[in-house]
């Protein structure tokens, strides 16, 4: 693996140089940036893969429910183009798995808009929801628009100062891009992370220590995908199509024997995938077995409920939320940004 990384390093240097030039051109005004009027929060990351943007977006939508939040996403993996507003007839195929998950989680009370061109999405929202707080999901590198508050996420096990840009590493852009962030959230931390370790990370990130926060994942009681009631089992078969399911697998491995069926992030399930799941169940299932899926994957597996029910084992959705250390301070900072933007736009 180290040898492959060395081979790819020159390509990473070229890629980094291009991105540094791009950022410089945006910073100097050679490329136009649309500054979003009114309150807007960008949730993004510098690394590829699952850093926990979806749980944070949901957290913010709930925290700011009094500010009329609207979620704006690119709708990655959808089969449509242009601007689409989620409605009661929407599917994950039409708007993407994450937007569909938001739409279902908030029971259609939070508008969800998808648009690959974020400026078009923002302008539509400002016209149709003029007093809303826009939550831009995964838009940190989309510099054609700028929110007044940007939150950058990275996982505890993949900190950016230990990494390279793509393709030798996992960085979407050079680590210096973090300086554009209003807040930095280290996600998927151990629940008992020491103050000393937090301070070391804060120093190495080379940003103001008071904008760096830490969070861990909270798994609540699984909810039924079919009609069963959750009870502890001896064996679980974990089916995921997310970027990084390792912590979910680790969570269940502490309480049961685990088997994992992993698909690529945003994967759209087809009949052959369902047959693969059925075969896995046939090989391993016994009377104390359950299938575990994520909220994000549940919206795509909805159309395969009948086939999955034929597995004759209970299927549960594992909800995932975040717990933020020094949460009140974190919320106070964001509320300050929202209040300031409301004052400027009034």
Short mmCIF file of C-alpha atoms in Angstrom, two decimals:
data_model
loop_
_atom_site.label_atom_id
_atom_site.label_comp_id
_atom_site.label_asym_id
_atom_site.label_seq_id
_atom_site.Cartn_x
_atom_site.Cartn_y
_atom_site.Cartn_z
CA UNK A 1 0.00 0.00 0.00
CA UNK A 2 2.84 2.38 0.84
CA UNK A 3 4.45 1.64 -2.53
CA UNK A 4 1.24 2.45 -4.38
CA UNK A 5 0.97 5.72 -2.47
CA UNK A 6 4.52 6.70 -3.48
CA UNK A 7 3.68 6.03 -7.13
CA UNK A 8 0.55 8.18 -6.89
CA UNK A 9 2.17 11.07 -5.01
CA UNK A 10 3.23 13.02 -8.15
CA UNK A 11 -0.38 12.95 -9.35
CA UNK A 12 -1.49 14.22 -5.94
CA UNK A 13 0.98 17.10 -6.20
CA UNK A 14 -0.42 18.04 -9.59
CA UNK A 15 -3.98 17.79 -8.28
CA UNK A 16 -3.08 19.89 -5.21
CA UNK A 17 -1.46 22.56 -7.38
CA UNK A 18 -4.58 22.84 -9.53
CA UNK A 19 -6.81 23.16 -6.47
CA UNK A 20 -4.52 25.68 -4.79
CA UNK A 21 -4.67 27.78 -7.96
CA UNK A 22 -8.45 27.43 -8.09
CA UNK A 23 -8.81 28.54 -4.48
CA UNK A 24 -6.41 31.44 -5.06
CA UNK A 25 -8.49 32.61 -8.04
CA UNK A 26 -11.66 32.48 -5.92
CA UNK A 27 -9.96 34.26 -3.01
CA UNK A 28 -8.72 37.05 -5.29
CA UNK A 29 -12.05 37.48 -7.05
CA UNK A 30 -11.02 36.19 -10.48
CA UNK A 31 -13.79 33.59 -10.15
CA UNK A 32 -17.15 34.93 -9.00
CA UNK A 33 -18.65 33.78 -5.71
CA UNK A 34 -22.32 34.27 -4.93
CA UNK A 35 -22.61 35.32 -1.28
CA UNK A 36 -25.87 33.87 -0.07
CA UNK A 37 -28.17 36.57 1.32
CA UNK A 38 -29.61 35.76 4.72
CA UNK A 39 -28.70 32.89 7.02
CA UNK A 40 -27.01 29.87 5.48
CA UNK A 41 -24.81 27.11 6.89
CA UNK A 42 -22.52 25.00 4.72
CA UNK A 43 -21.81 21.48 5.99
CA UNK A 44 -18.83 19.92 4.24
CA UNK A 45 -15.58 18.06 4.51
CA UNK A 46 -12.07 18.04 3.10
CA UNK A 47 -11.72 14.26 3.00
CA UNK A 48 -13.61 11.89 0.73
CA UNK A 49 -15.96 9.39 2.29
CA UNK A 50 -18.28 9.34 5.25
CA UNK A 51 -17.47 11.96 7.86
CA UNK A 52 -20.96 12.29 9.32
CA UNK A 53 -22.38 15.19 7.30
CA UNK A 54 -25.86 13.70 7.21
CA UNK A 55 -26.24 13.35 11.01
CA UNK A 56 -24.95 16.91 11.48
CA UNK A 57 -27.32 18.28 8.83
CA UNK A 58 -30.22 16.56 10.58
CA UNK A 59 -28.96 17.85 13.95
CA UNK A 60 -28.89 21.44 12.66
CA UNK A 61 -32.31 21.13 11.03
CA UNK A 62 -33.71 20.07 14.39
CA UNK A 63 -31.76 22.66 16.41
CA UNK A 64 -32.88 25.51 14.14
CA UNK A 65 -36.44 24.34 13.51
CA UNK A 66 -37.65 27.76 14.66
CA UNK A 67 -35.65 29.41 11.86
CA UNK A 68 -37.51 27.60 9.05
CA UNK A 69 -34.63 25.40 7.85
CA UNK A 70 -34.47 24.26 4.24
CA UNK A 71 -32.00 21.56 3.21
CA UNK A 72 -30.24 22.05 -0.13
CA UNK A 73 -28.33 19.11 -1.56
CA UNK A 74 -26.79 18.16 -4.86
CA UNK A 75 -28.76 14.91 -4.69
CA UNK A 76 -25.81 12.66 -5.41
CA UNK A 77 -26.75 9.41 -7.17
CA UNK A 78 -30.18 10.57 -8.36
CA UNK A 79 -31.39 9.83 -11.89
CA UNK A 80 -32.83 13.30 -12.44
CA UNK A 81 -31.19 16.63 -13.25
CA UNK A 82 -31.92 20.24 -12.45
CA UNK A 83 -33.82 21.54 -9.45
CA UNK A 84 -36.23 19.12 -7.78
CA UNK A 85 -38.30 19.72 -4.64
CA UNK A 86 -38.99 16.70 -2.47
CA UNK A 87 -42.67 15.83 -2.14
CA UNK A 88 -44.85 12.99 -0.90
CA UNK A 89 -44.32 11.11 -4.18
CA UNK A 90 -40.52 11.47 -4.27
CA UNK A 91 -38.20 8.47 -4.34
CA UNK A 92 -34.50 8.06 -3.66
CA UNK A 93 -34.02 7.52 -7.40
CA UNK A 94 -35.47 10.96 -8.11
CA UNK A 95 -33.82 13.04 -5.37
CA UNK A 96 -30.98 10.89 -3.98
CA UNK A 97 -30.74 8.70 -0.89
CA UNK A 98 -29.64 11.34 1.62
CA UNK A 99 -32.28 13.95 0.63
CA UNK A 100 -34.91 11.20 0.77
CA UNK A 101 -33.69 10.25 4.23
CA UNK A 102 -34.04 13.88 5.41
CA UNK A 103 -37.51 14.10 3.90
CA UNK A 104 -38.67 11.00 5.75
CA UNK A 105 -36.89 11.78 9.02
CA UNK A 106 -38.55 15.17 9.35
CA UNK A 107 -41.90 13.82 8.16
CA UNK A 108 -42.02 16.32 5.31
CA UNK A 109 -41.86 19.29 7.72
CA UNK A 110 -38.45 20.48 6.49
CA UNK A 111 -38.32 21.38 2.78
CA UNK A 112 -35.65 19.43 0.90
CA UNK A 113 -34.36 20.77 -2.42
CA UNK A 114 -31.85 19.15 -4.75
CA UNK A 115 -29.91 21.06 -7.40
CA UNK A 116 -26.47 20.34 -8.81
CA UNK A 117 -26.02 24.09 -9.36
CA UNK A 118 -26.27 25.38 -5.82
CA UNK A 119 -26.80 29.01 -6.84
CA UNK A 120 -29.98 28.08 -8.70
CA UNK A 121 -31.14 26.17 -5.62
CA UNK A 122 -30.35 29.07 -3.29
CA UNK A 123 -32.16 31.60 -5.49
CA UNK A 124 -35.23 29.35 -5.67
CA UNK A 125 -35.25 28.95 -1.89
CA UNK A 126 -34.87 32.67 -1.25
CA UNK A 127 -37.81 33.32 -3.61
CA UNK A 128 -40.11 30.61 -2.24
CA UNK A 129 -38.92 30.45 1.39
CA UNK A 130 -37.60 34.01 1.93
CA UNK A 131 -37.19 33.80 5.71
CA UNK A 132 -35.53 30.39 5.82
CA UNK A 133 -32.19 29.13 7.08
CA UNK A 134 -30.49 27.28 4.23
CA UNK A 135 -28.50 24.17 5.15
CA UNK A 136 -26.14 23.35 2.29
CA UNK A 137 -25.25 19.68 2.47
CA UNK A 138 -21.75 18.88 1.16
CA UNK A 139 -20.95 22.24 -0.44
CA UNK A 140 -17.58 23.25 1.04
CA UNK A 141 -15.72 22.79 -2.27
CA UNK A 142 -18.57 24.37 -4.25
CA UNK A 143 -17.05 27.82 -4.10
CA UNK A 144 -19.43 29.38 -6.59
CA UNK A 145 -21.65 29.99 -3.56
CA UNK A 146 -20.63 31.07 -0.05
CA UNK A 147 -22.56 30.71 3.19
CA UNK A 148 -21.85 33.00 6.12
CA UNK A 149 -21.04 29.92 8.24
CA UNK A 150 -19.12 26.83 7.09
CA UNK A 151 -18.66 23.72 9.22
CA UNK A 152 -15.95 21.29 8.12
CA UNK A 153 -16.06 17.71 9.35
CA UNK A 154 -13.36 15.06 9.55
CA UNK A 155 -13.29 11.72 11.32
CA UNK A 156 -11.09 11.03 14.32
CA UNK A 157 -9.38 8.15 12.52
CA UNK A 158 -8.66 10.16 9.35
CA UNK A 159 -7.38 13.57 10.44
CA UNK A 160 -6.32 15.75 7.54
CA UNK A 161 -2.79 16.45 8.78
CA UNK A 162 -1.97 12.75 8.37
CA UNK A 163 -3.20 12.56 4.79
CA UNK A 164 -2.53 13.47 1.14
CA UNK A 165 -4.79 14.76 -1.59
CA UNK A 166 -6.40 12.34 -4.01
CA UNK A 167 -5.30 9.94 -5.54
CA UNK A 168 -2.47 9.16 -3.08
CA UNK A 169 -4.69 10.03 -0.13
CA UNK A 170 -8.23 10.90 0.86
CA UNK A 171 -8.19 14.71 0.74
CA UNK A 172 -10.52 16.49 -1.68
CA UNK A 173 -8.30 19.55 -1.50
CA UNK A 174 -5.09 20.54 0.33
CA UNK A 175 -5.40 20.61 4.11
CA UNK A 176 -4.90 24.39 4.09
CA UNK A 177 -8.49 24.68 2.87
CA UNK A 178 -9.60 24.21 6.45
CA UNK A 179 -8.76 27.88 7.08
CA UNK A 180 -11.98 28.79 5.23
CA UNK A 181 -14.02 27.02 7.92
CA UNK A 182 -16.01 28.85 10.57
CA UNK A 183 -16.08 25.70 12.70
CA UNK A 184 -14.32 22.33 12.61
CA UNK A 185 -16.00 19.20 13.94
CA UNK A 186 -14.01 16.03 14.57
CA UNK A 187 -16.53 13.21 14.26
CA UNK A 188 -16.72 9.56 15.33
CA UNK A 189 -14.48 10.16 18.33
CA UNK A 190 -14.19 7.71 21.22
CA UNK A 191 -16.68 8.66 23.90
CA UNK A 192 -13.85 8.90 26.45
CA UNK A 193 -11.50 11.06 24.36
CA UNK A 194 -9.17 12.86 26.78
CA UNK A 195 -8.72 16.62 27.00
CA UNK A 196 -5.01 16.16 26.31
CA UNK A 197 -5.69 14.34 23.04
CA UNK A 198 -8.21 17.00 22.02
CA UNK A 199 -5.62 19.73 22.59
CA UNK A 200 -3.02 17.87 20.52
CA UNK A 201 -5.46 17.61 17.60
CA UNK A 202 -6.42 21.28 17.92
CA UNK A 203 -2.75 22.33 17.73
CA UNK A 204 -1.94 20.11 14.75
CA UNK A 205 -4.90 21.43 12.76
CA UNK A 206 -3.29 24.87 12.88
CA UNK A 207 -6.55 26.79 13.34
CA UNK A 208 -8.00 28.65 16.31
CA UNK A 209 -8.56 26.09 19.05
CA UNK A 210 -11.92 27.59 20.03
CA UNK A 211 -13.49 26.68 16.67
CA UNK A 212 -12.57 22.98 16.93
CA UNK A 213 -15.15 20.65 18.47
CA UNK A 214 -15.43 16.90 18.95
CA UNK A 215 -18.36 14.54 18.57
CA UNK A 216 -19.20 10.87 18.87
CA UNK A 217 -21.87 8.67 17.34
CA UNK A 218 -24.95 7.74 19.31
CA UNK A 219 -26.85 4.62 18.25
CA UNK A 220 -30.40 4.47 19.57
CA UNK A 221 -32.71 1.44 19.63
CA UNK A 222 -33.13 -0.04 16.14
CA UNK A 223 -36.54 0.54 14.57
CA UNK A 224 -38.47 -2.00 12.48
CA UNK A 225 -38.17 -2.00 8.71
CA UNK A 226 -40.98 -4.55 8.53
CA UNK A 227 -43.24 -5.26 11.53
CA UNK A 228 -41.01 -6.69 14.24
CA UNK A 229 -40.09 -5.30 17.64
CA UNK A 230 -36.38 -5.03 18.40
CA UNK A 231 -34.85 -7.47 20.85
CA UNK A 232 -31.19 -8.43 21.29
CA UNK A 233 -30.01 -11.19 18.96
CA UNK A 234 -26.97 -13.45 18.82
CA UNK A 235 -26.13 -12.68 15.21
CA UNK A 236 -26.58 -9.69 12.89
CA UNK A 237 -26.12 -9.33 9.15
CA UNK A 238 -25.25 -5.70 8.45
CA UNK A 239 -26.15 -4.46 4.96
CA UNK A 240 -24.70 -1.05 4.04
CA UNK A 241 -24.18 1.20 1.04
CA UNK A 242 -22.43 4.01 2.90
CA UNK A 243 -18.88 5.32 2.68
CA UNK A 244 -17.60 4.07 6.02
CA UNK A 245 -19.63 1.45 7.93
CA UNK A 246 -16.76 0.38 10.21
CA UNK A 247 -18.12 2.04 13.36
CA UNK A 248 -21.57 0.56 12.82
CA UNK A 249 -20.04 -2.90 12.46
CA UNK A 250 -17.92 -2.32 15.56
CA UNK A 251 -21.00 -1.24 17.53
CA UNK A 252 -22.81 -4.51 16.83
CA UNK A 253 -19.72 -6.69 17.15
CA UNK A 254 -19.69 -5.82 20.85
CA UNK A 255 -23.06 -7.50 21.34
CA UNK A 256 -23.41 -10.15 18.62
CA UNK A 257 -21.64 -12.12 15.93
CA UNK A 258 -21.59 -9.89 12.86
CA UNK A 259 -21.54 -10.53 9.14
CA UNK A 260 -21.25 -7.62 6.74
CA UNK A 261 -22.53 -7.10 3.20
CA UNK A 262 -20.99 -3.90 1.94
CA UNK A 263 -21.87 -1.98 -1.23
CA UNK A 264 -20.40 1.28 -2.57
CA UNK A 265 -21.63 4.59 -1.17
CA UNK A 266 -24.95 5.70 -2.75
CA UNK A 267 -25.28 2.29 -4.43
CA UNK A 268 -28.71 1.66 -5.96
CA UNK A 269 -29.84 -1.84 -5.06
CA UNK A 270 -30.98 -4.19 -7.82
CA UNK A 271 -32.38 -7.71 -7.89
CA UNK A 272 -28.95 -9.34 -7.89
CA UNK A 273 -28.06 -7.43 -4.70
CA UNK A 274 -31.24 -8.64 -3.01
CA UNK A 275 -30.40 -12.19 -4.05
CA UNK A 276 -26.95 -11.74 -2.54
CA UNK A 277 -28.55 -10.68 0.74
CA UNK A 278 -30.96 -13.62 0.61
CA UNK A 279 -28.08 -16.03 0.02
CA UNK A 280 -26.10 -14.59 2.94
CA UNK A 281 -29.10 -15.00 5.19
CA UNK A 282 -29.60 -18.58 4.01
CA UNK A 283 -25.97 -19.36 4.84
CA UNK A 284 -25.84 -17.78 8.29
CA UNK A 285 -29.30 -17.22 9.68
CA UNK A 286 -30.70 -19.05 12.67
CA UNK A 287 -33.49 -18.34 15.14
CA UNK A 288 -31.62 -15.42 16.78
CA UNK A 289 -30.58 -13.42 13.70
CA UNK A 290 -31.48 -9.94 12.45
CA UNK A 291 -30.60 -7.86 9.40
CA UNK A 292 -29.45 -4.31 10.18
CA UNK A 293 -29.64 -1.49 7.63
CA UNK A 294 -29.01 2.26 7.84
CA UNK A 295 -31.58 5.03 7.48
CA UNK A 296 -29.88 6.08 4.27
CA UNK A 297 -30.16 2.59 2.78
CA UNK A 298 -33.70 2.01 4.03
CA UNK A 299 -35.09 4.58 1.59
CA UNK A 300 -33.57 2.62 -1.31
CA UNK A 301 -34.58 -0.80 0.00
CA UNK A 302 -38.19 0.28 0.44
CA UNK A 303 -39.14 -1.06 -3.01
CA UNK A 304 -37.60 -4.44 -2.14
CA UNK A 305 -39.57 -4.99 1.06
CA UNK A 306 -41.47 -7.99 -0.26
CA UNK A 307 -38.29 -9.75 -1.40
CA UNK A 308 -36.49 -8.96 1.85
CA UNK A 309 -39.43 -10.22 3.89
CA UNK A 310 -38.90 -13.57 2.18
CA UNK A 311 -35.61 -13.87 4.10
CA UNK A 312 -37.80 -14.67 7.11
CA UNK A 313 -35.58 -12.84 9.57
CA UNK A 314 -36.40 -9.51 11.24
CA UNK A 315 -34.97 -6.40 9.58
CA UNK A 316 -34.21 -3.24 11.51
CA UNK A 317 -33.08 0.29 10.69
CA UNK A 318 -30.29 1.61 12.91
CA UNK A 319 -30.80 5.34 13.61
CA UNK A 320 -27.64 7.35 14.12
CA UNK A 321 -27.29 10.70 15.88
CA UNK A 322 -24.34 12.67 17.18
CA UNK A 323 -23.31 13.81 20.63
CA UNK A 324 -21.16 16.97 20.59
CA UNK A 325 -18.74 17.75 23.39
CA UNK A 326 -19.15 21.32 24.68
CA UNK A 327 -22.43 21.31 22.79
CA UNK A 328 -23.78 24.56 24.19
CA UNK A 329 -20.69 26.48 23.09
CA UNK A 330 -20.95 24.88 19.64
CA UNK A 331 -24.61 25.89 19.34
CA UNK A 332 -23.98 29.40 20.66
CA UNK A 333 -21.38 30.06 17.95
CA UNK A 334 -23.72 28.91 15.18
CA UNK A 335 -26.66 30.83 16.61
CA UNK A 336 -24.41 33.90 16.57
CA UNK A 337 -23.72 33.48 12.85
CA UNK A 338 -27.43 33.01 12.12
CA UNK A 339 -28.41 36.05 14.20
CA UNK A 340 -25.78 38.24 12.51
CA UNK A 341 -26.91 37.22 9.03
CA UNK A 342 -30.53 37.90 9.94
CA UNK A 343 -29.57 41.41 11.10
CA UNK A 344 -27.66 42.12 7.88
CA UNK A 345 -30.51 40.94 5.67
CA UNK A 346 -33.23 42.86 7.55
#
